[in-house]
CSV table of C-alpha atoms in Angstrom, one decimal:
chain,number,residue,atom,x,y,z
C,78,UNK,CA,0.0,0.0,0.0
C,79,UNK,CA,2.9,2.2,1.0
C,80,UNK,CA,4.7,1.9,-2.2
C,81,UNK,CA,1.1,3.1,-3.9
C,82,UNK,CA,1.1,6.1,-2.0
C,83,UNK,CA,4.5,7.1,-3.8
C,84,UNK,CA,3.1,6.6,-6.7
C,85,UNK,CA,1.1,9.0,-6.4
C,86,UNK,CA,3.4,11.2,-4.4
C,87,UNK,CA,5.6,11.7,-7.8
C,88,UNK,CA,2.6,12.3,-9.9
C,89,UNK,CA,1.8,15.3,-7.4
C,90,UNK,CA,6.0,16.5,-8.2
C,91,UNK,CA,5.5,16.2,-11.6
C,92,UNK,CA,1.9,18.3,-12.0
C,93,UNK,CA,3.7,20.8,-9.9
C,94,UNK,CA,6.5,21.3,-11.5
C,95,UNK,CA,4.8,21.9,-15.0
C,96,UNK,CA,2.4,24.3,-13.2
C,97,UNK,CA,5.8,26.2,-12.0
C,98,UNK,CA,6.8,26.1,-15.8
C,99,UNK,CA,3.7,27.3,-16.9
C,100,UNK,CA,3.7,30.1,-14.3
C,101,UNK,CA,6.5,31.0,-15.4
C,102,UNK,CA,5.9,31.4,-19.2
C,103,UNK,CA,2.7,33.6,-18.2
C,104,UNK,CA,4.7,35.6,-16.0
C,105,UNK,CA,7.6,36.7,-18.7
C,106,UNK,CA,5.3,36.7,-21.5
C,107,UNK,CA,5.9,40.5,-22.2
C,108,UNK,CA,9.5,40.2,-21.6
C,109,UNK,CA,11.6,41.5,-24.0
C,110,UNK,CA,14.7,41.9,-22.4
C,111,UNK,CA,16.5,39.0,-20.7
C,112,UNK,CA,17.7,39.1,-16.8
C,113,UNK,CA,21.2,41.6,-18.1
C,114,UNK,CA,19.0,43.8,-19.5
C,115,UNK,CA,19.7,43.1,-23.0
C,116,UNK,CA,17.5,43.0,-25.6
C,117,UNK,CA,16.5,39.0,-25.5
C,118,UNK,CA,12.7,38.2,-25.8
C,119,UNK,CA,12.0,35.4,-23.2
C,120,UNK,CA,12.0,31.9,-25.2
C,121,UNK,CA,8.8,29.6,-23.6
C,122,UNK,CA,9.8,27.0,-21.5
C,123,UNK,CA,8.2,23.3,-21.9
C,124,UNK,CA,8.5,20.7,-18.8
C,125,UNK,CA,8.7,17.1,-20.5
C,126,UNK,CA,7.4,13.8,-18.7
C,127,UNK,CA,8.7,11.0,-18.9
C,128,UNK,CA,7.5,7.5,-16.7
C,129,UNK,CA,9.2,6.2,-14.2
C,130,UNK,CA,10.9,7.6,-10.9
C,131,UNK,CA,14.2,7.9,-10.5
C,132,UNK,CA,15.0,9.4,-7.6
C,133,UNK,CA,13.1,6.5,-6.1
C,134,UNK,CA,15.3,4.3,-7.7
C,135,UNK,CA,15.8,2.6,-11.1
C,136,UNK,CA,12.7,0.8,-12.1
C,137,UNK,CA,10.5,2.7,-9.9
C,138,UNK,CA,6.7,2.9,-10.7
C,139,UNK,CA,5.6,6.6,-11.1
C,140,UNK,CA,6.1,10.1,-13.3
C,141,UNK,CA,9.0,12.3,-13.4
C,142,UNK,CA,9.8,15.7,-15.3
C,143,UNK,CA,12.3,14.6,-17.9
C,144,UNK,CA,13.6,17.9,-18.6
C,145,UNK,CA,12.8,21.2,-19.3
C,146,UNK,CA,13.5,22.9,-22.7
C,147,UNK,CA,13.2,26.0,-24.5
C,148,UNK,CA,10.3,26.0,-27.2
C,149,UNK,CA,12.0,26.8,-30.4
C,150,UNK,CA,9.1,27.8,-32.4
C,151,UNK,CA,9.8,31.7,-33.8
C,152,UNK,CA,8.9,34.7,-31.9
C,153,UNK,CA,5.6,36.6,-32.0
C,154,UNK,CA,5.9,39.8,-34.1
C,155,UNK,CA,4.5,43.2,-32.8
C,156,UNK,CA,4.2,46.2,-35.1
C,157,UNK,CA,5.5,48.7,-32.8
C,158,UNK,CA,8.3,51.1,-34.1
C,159,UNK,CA,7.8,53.4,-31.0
C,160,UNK,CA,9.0,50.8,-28.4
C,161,UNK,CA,12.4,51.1,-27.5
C,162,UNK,CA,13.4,47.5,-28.5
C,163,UNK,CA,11.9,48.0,-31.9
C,164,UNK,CA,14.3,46.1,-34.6
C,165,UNK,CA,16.0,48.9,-36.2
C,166,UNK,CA,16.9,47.6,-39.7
C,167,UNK,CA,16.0,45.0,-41.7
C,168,UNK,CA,13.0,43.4,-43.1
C,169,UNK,CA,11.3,43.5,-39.4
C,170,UNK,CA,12.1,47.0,-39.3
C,171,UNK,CA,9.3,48.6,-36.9
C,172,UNK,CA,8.2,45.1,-35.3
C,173,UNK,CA,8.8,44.0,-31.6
C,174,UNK,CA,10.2,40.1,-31.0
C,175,UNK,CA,7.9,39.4,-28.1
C,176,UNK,CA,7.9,35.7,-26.4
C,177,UNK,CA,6.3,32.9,-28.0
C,178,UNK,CA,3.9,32.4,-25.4
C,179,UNK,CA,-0.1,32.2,-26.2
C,180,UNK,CA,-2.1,33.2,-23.0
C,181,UNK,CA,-4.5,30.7,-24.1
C,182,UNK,CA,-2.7,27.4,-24.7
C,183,UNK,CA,-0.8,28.3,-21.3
C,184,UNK,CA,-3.9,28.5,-19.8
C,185,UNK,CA,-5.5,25.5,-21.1
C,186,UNK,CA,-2.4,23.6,-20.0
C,187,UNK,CA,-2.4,24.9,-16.4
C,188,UNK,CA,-6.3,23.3,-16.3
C,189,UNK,CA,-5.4,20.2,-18.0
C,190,UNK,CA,-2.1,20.0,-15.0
C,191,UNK,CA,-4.6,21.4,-12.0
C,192,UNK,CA,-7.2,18.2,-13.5
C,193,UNK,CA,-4.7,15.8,-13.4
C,194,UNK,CA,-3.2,17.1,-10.0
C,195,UNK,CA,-6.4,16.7,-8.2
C,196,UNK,CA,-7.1,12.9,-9.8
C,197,UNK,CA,-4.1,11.9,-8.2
C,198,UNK,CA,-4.7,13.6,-5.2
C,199,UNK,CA,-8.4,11.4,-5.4
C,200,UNK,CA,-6.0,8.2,-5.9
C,201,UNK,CA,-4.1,9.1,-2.5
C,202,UNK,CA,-7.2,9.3,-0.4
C,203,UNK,CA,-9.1,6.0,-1.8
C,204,UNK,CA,-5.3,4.4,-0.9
C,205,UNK,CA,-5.5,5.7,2.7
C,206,UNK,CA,-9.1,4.6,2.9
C,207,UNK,CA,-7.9,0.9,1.7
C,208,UNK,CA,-4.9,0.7,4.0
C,209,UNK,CA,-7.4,1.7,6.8
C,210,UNK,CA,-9.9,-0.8,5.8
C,211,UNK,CA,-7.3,-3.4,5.6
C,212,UNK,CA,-6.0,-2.5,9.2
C,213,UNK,CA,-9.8,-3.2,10.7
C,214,UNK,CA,-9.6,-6.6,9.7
C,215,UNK,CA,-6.9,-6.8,12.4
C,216,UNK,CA,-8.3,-4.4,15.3
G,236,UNK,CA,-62.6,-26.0,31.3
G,237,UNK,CA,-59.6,-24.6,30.4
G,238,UNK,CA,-58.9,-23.7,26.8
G,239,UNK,CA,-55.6,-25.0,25.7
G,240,UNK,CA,-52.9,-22.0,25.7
G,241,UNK,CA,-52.3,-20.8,22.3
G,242,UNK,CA,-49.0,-18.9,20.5
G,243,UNK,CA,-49.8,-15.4,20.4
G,244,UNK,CA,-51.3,-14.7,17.7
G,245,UNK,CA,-49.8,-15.6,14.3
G,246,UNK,CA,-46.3,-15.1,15.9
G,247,UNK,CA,-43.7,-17.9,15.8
G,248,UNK,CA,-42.2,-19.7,18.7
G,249,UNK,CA,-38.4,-19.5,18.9
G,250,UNK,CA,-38.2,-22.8,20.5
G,251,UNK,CA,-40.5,-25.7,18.6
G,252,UNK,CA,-43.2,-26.1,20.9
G,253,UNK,CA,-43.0,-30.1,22.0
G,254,UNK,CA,-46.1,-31.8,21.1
G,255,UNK,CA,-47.4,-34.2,23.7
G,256,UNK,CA,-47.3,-37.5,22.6
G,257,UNK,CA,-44.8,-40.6,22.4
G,258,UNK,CA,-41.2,-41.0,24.2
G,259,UNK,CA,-39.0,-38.1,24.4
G,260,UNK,CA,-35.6,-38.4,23.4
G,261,UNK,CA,-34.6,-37.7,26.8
G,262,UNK,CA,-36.6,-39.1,29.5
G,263,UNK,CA,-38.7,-35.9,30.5
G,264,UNK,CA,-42.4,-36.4,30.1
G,265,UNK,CA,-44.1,-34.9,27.7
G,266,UNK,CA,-41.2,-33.2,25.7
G,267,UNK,CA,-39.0,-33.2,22.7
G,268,UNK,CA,-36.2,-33.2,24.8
G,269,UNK,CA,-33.0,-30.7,25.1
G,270,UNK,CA,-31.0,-32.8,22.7
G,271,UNK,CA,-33.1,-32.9,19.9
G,272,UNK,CA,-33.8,-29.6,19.9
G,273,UNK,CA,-30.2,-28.5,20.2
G,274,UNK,CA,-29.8,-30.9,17.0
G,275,UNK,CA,-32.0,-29.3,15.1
G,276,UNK,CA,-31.0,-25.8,15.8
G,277,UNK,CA,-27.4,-27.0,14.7
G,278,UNK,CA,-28.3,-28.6,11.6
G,279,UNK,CA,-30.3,-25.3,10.9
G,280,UNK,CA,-27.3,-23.2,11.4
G,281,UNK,CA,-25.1,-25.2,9.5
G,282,UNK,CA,-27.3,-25.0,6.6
G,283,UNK,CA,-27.8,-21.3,6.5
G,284,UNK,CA,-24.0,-21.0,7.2
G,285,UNK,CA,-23.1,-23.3,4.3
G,286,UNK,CA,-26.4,-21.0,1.7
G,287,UNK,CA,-24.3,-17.9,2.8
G,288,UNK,CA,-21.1,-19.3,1.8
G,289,UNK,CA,-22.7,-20.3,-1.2
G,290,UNK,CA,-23.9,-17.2,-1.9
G,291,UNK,CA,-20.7,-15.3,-1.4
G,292,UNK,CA,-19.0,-17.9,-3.6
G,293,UNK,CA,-21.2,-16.9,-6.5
G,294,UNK,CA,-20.9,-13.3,-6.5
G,295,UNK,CA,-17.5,-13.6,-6.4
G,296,UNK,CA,-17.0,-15.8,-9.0
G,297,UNK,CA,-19.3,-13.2,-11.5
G,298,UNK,CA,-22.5,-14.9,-11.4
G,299,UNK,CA,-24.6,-12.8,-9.6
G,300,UNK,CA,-24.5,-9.3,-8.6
G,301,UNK,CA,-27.0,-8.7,-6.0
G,302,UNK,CA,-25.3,-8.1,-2.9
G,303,UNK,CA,-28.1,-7.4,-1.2
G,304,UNK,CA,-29.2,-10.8,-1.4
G,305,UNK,CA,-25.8,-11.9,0.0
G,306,UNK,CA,-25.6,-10.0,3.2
G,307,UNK,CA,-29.1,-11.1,3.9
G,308,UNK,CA,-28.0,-14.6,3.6
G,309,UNK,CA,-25.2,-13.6,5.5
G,310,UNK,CA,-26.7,-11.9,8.5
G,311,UNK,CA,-29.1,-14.3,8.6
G,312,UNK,CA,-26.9,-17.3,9.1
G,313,UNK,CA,-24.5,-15.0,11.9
G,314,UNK,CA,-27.6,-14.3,13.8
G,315,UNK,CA,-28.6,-18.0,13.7
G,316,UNK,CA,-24.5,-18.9,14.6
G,317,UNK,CA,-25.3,-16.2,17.6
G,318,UNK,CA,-28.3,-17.9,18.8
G,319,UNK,CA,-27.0,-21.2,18.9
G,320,UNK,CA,-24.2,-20.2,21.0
G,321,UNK,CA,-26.3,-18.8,23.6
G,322,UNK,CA,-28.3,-21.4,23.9
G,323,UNK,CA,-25.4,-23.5,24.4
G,324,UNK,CA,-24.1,-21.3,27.2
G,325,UNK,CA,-26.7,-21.1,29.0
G,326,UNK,CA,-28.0,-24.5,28.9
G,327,UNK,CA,-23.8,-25.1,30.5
G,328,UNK,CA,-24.5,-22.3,33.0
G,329,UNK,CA,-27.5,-24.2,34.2
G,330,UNK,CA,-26.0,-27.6,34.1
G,331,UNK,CA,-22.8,-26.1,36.2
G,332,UNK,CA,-25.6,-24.5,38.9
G,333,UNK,CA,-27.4,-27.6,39.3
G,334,UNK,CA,-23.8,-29.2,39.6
G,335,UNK,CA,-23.6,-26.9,42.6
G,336,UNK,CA,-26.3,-27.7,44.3
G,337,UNK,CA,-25.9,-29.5,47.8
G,338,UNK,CA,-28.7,-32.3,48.1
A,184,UNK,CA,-2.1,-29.1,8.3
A,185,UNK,CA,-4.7,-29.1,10.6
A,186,UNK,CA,-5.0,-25.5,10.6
A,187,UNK,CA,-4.7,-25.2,6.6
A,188,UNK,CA,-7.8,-27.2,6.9
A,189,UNK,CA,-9.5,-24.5,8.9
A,190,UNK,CA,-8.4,-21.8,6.5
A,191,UNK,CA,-9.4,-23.2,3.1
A,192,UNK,CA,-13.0,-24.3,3.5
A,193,UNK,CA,-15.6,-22.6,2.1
A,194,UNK,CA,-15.4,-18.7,0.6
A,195,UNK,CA,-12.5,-17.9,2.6
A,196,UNK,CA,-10.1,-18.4,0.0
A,197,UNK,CA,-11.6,-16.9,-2.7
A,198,UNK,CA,-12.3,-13.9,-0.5
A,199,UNK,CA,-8.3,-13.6,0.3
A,200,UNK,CA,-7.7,-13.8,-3.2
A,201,UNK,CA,-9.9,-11.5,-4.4
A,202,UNK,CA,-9.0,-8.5,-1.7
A,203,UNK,CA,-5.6,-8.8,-2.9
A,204,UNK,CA,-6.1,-8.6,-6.6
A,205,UNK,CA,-8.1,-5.5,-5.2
A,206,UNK,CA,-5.1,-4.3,-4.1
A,207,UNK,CA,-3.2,-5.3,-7.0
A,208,UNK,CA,-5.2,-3.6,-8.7
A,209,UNK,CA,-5.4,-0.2,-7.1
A,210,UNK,CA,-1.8,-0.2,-7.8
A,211,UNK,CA,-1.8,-0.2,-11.5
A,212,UNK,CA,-4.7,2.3,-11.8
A,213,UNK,CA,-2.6,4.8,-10.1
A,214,UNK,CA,0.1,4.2,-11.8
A,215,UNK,CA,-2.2,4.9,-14.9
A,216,UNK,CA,-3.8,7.6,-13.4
A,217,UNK,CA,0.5,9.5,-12.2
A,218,UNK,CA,1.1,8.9,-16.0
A,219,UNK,CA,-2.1,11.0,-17.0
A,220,UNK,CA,-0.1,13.5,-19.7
A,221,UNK,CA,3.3,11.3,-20.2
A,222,UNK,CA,3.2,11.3,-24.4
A,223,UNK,CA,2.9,7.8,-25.8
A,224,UNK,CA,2.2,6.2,-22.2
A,225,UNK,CA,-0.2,3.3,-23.1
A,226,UNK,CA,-3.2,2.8,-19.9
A,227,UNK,CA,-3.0,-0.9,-18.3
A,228,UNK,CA,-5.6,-3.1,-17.1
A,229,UNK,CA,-6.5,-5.8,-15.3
A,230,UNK,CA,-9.5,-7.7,-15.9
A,231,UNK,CA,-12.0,-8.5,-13.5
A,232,UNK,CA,-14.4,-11.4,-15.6
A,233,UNK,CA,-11.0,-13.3,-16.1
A,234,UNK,CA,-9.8,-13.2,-12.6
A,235,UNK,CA,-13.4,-14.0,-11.7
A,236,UNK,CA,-13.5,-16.9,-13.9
A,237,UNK,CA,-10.5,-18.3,-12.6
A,238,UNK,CA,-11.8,-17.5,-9.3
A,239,UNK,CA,-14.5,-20.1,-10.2
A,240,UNK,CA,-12.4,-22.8,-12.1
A,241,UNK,CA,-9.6,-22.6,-8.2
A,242,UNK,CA,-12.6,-23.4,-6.2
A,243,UNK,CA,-14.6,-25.8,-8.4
A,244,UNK,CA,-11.2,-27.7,-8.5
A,245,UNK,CA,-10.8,-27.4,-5.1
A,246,UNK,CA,-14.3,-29.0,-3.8
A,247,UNK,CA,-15.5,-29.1,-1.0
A,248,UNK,CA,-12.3,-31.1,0.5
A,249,UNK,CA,-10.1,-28.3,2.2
A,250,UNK,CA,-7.2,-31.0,1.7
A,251,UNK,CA,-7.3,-30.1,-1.9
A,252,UNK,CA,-4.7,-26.8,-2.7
A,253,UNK,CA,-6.5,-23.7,-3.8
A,254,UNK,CA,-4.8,-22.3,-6.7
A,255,UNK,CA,-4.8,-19.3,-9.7
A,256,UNK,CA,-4.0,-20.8,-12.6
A,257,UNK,CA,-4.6,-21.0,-16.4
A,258,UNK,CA,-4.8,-17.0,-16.6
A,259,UNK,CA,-2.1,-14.8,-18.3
A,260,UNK,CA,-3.2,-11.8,-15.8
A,261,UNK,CA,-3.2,-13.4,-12.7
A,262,UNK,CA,-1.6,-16.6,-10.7
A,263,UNK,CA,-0.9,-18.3,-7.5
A,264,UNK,CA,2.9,-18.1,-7.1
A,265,UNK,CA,4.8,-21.2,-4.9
A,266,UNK,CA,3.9,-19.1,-1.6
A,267,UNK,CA,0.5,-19.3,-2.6
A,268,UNK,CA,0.9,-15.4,-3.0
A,269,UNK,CA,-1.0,-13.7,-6.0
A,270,UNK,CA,0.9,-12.2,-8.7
A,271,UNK,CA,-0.7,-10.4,-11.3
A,272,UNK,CA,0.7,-9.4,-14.9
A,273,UNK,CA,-1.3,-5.8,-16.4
A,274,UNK,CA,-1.8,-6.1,-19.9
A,275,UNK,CA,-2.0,-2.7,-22.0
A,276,UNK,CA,-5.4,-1.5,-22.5
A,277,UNK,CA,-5.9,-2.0,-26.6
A,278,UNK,CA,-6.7,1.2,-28.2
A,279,UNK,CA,-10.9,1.4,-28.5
A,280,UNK,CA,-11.8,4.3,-30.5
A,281,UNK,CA,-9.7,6.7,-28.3
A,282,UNK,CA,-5.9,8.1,-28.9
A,283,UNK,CA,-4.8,11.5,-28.4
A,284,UNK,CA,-1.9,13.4,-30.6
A,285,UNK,CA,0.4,12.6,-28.1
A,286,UNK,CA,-0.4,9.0,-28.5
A,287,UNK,CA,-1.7,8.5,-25.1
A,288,UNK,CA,-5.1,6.5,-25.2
A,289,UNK,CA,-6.0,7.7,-21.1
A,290,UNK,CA,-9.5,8.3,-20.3
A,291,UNK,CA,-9.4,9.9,-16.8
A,292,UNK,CA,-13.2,9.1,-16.2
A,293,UNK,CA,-12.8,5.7,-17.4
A,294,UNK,CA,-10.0,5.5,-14.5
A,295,UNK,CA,-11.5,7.4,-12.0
A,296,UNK,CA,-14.7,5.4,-12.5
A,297,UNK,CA,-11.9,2.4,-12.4
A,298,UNK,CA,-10.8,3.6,-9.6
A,299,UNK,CA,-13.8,3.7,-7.2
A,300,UNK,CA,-15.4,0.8,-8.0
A,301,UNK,CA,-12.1,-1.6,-7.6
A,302,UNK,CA,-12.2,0.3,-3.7
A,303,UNK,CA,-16.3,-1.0,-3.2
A,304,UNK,CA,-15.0,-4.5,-4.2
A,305,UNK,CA,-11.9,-4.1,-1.3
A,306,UNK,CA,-14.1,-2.7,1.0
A,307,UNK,CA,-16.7,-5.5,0.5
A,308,UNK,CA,-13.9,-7.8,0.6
A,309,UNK,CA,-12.7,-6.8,3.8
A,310,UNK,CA,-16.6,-6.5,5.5
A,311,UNK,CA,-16.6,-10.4,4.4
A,312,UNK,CA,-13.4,-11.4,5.9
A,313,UNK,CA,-13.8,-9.5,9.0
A,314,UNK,CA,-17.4,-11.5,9.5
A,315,UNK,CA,-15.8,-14.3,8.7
A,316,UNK,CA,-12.5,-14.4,10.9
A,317,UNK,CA,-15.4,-12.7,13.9
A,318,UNK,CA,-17.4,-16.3,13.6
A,319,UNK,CA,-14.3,-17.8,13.6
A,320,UNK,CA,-13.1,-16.2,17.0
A,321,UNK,CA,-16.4,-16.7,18.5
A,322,UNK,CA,-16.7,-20.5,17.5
A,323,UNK,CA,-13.1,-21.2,19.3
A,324,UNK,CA,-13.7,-18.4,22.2
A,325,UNK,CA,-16.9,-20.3,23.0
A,326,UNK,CA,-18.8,-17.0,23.7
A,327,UNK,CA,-19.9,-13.9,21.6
């Protein structure tokens, strides 16, 4: 029953993590600059998921966030010449590079991770409730 | 003239009533005697116990799925089980207080 | 032995059994349901009509003689190991008319709904047991 409840336990890790990333691409998605202050739009971060649980040990049944990479799909453009990270020359003359995050697949995401967080958070309970049940039999 | 004493109405004795008529099992007059009824009860018992087990047999292997019916049959046959026993303890207690008695 | 023949009479062994494929059970659907969003991760199952039918073959085999072994056989899903343990063996759900892009063919209703009704059967299970190991007591104990 125990070994269940980690089950569980690393699904909870995993759901929170790519709730962190998501957070995250929401939060910088009007950054144009980068943390030195240069003009670097913030690149969307993706957290991938892979089975298994290694910090439990190889073999071990669960979820685990793989890694997290940069999304390499283009920039959004922004017709903008006032801004003062405006592209100066060039075809995009006048445009802004803005993130490549989309409010609403980041939204839809953080549902789909909050959905998933609470299922397994259902799965944890019924497991308590069946190791209680199991120790009655004793008592 | 007395009228005979009848069971209350339409209700069911817990304890067969013994008929008068021929030789008990044990040698009290006019009864069916403690043994035979303590047979009976336990051949009852042991048939609901065995109709419960059944029952529970089948709805675990897939071929029914009332379990309504099977905690009926259930109950029934632990009540029964519960019955017995008292019976059976307090016939001992009474057997162990007539033991006591000085004569 | 003489307690072996105690043990196996009756529904007892099937109810044994059955609570822990229950728990077997639980396992893999929360495995399924930590995996909910993992792209190409393929939902197991175990079945419950062909652990029930091999419920029924063990105990017709067995009779009524407790002497006789109860055992799990003749199922790829589930068995009686040498301990008399169960093991069970998930297969992967096939694909019904349900796959994602990300090649995931999860349902999280179809697991949740999973889900609670393997927990009725354990908690049944265990009411069963619990009434049955209670008669036990009180036929040894001699009073209720």
């Amino acid at each position: 029953m125990y070994g269940t409840l980690d089950i569980s336990t690393s699904a909870l890790v995993a759901q929170r993590r790519q709730l962190d990333t998501i957070s995250g691409n929401i939060a910088n998605m009007h950054a144009t600059r980068d943390a030195n202050g240069q003009p670097n739009p913030y690149r969307r971060r993706v957290a991938l998921f892979a089975t298994g649980d290694p910090s439990r040990g190889r073999g071990a049944p669960g979820v685990h966030v793989a890694r997290i990479v940069n999304d390499p799909s283009p920039c959004h453009l922004k017709f903008d010449p006032d801004h003062p990270d405006a592209v100066m020359a060039g075809p995009q003359k006048g445009y802004v590079r803005l993130p490549n995050v989309d409010l609403s697949t980041e939204m839809v995401n953080a549902l789909f991770a909050v959905r998933a967080y609470e299922a397994n958070v259902t799965v944890m309970e019924i497991t308590k409730s069946m190791a209680a049940s199991d120790l009655r039999l004793l008592a | 003239m007395t009228t005979p004493i009848q069971g209350l109405g339409g209700s069911v004795p817990i304890l067969p009533v013994p008929p008068a008529g021929p030789t008990p099992a044990v040698g009290e007059a006019g009864g069916k005697g403690f043994k035979q009824i303590l047979m009976d009860n336990l051949n009852e018992v042991n048939r609901l116990q065995r109709e419960a087990d059944q029952k529970v047999q089948a709805l675990y292997r897939g071929d029914t799925n009332n379990v309504a019916e099977v905690f009926a049959a259930v109950n029934k046959a632990g009540v029964a089980f519960d019955l017995l026993m008292e019976i059976r303890n307090k016939m001992v207690e009474a057997y162990q207080e007539i033991q006591q008695m000085r004569v | 032995m003489f307690f072996e023949n105690l043990i196996n009479r009756g529904s007892l062994p099937a109810l044994v059994s059955t609570a822990a494929f229950t728990e077997e059970r639980h396992r893999m659907i929360a495995e399924n349901v930590a995996n909910i969003g993992v792209p190409g991760y393929k939902t197991r199952q175990l079945d419950v009509k062909a652990f029930q039918s091999a419920l029924g073959r063990a105990l017709d085999r067995r009779g009524s003689d407790p002497r006789n072994p109860f055992v799990l056989e003749g199922n790829r899903q589930v068995r009686t190991n040498e301990r008399g343990g169960l093991v069970v063996t998930p297969t992967q759900r096939p694909v019904e008319n349900l796959l994602f892009h990300d090649g995931t063919n999860l349902s999280i209703e179809r697991q949740m709904s999973d889900l609670a009704e393997n927990a009725m059967m354990h908690e049944l299970t265990n009411t069963l047991l619990r009434k049955k190991y209670d008669g036990l007591h009180k036929a040894i104990r001699g009073r209720s």
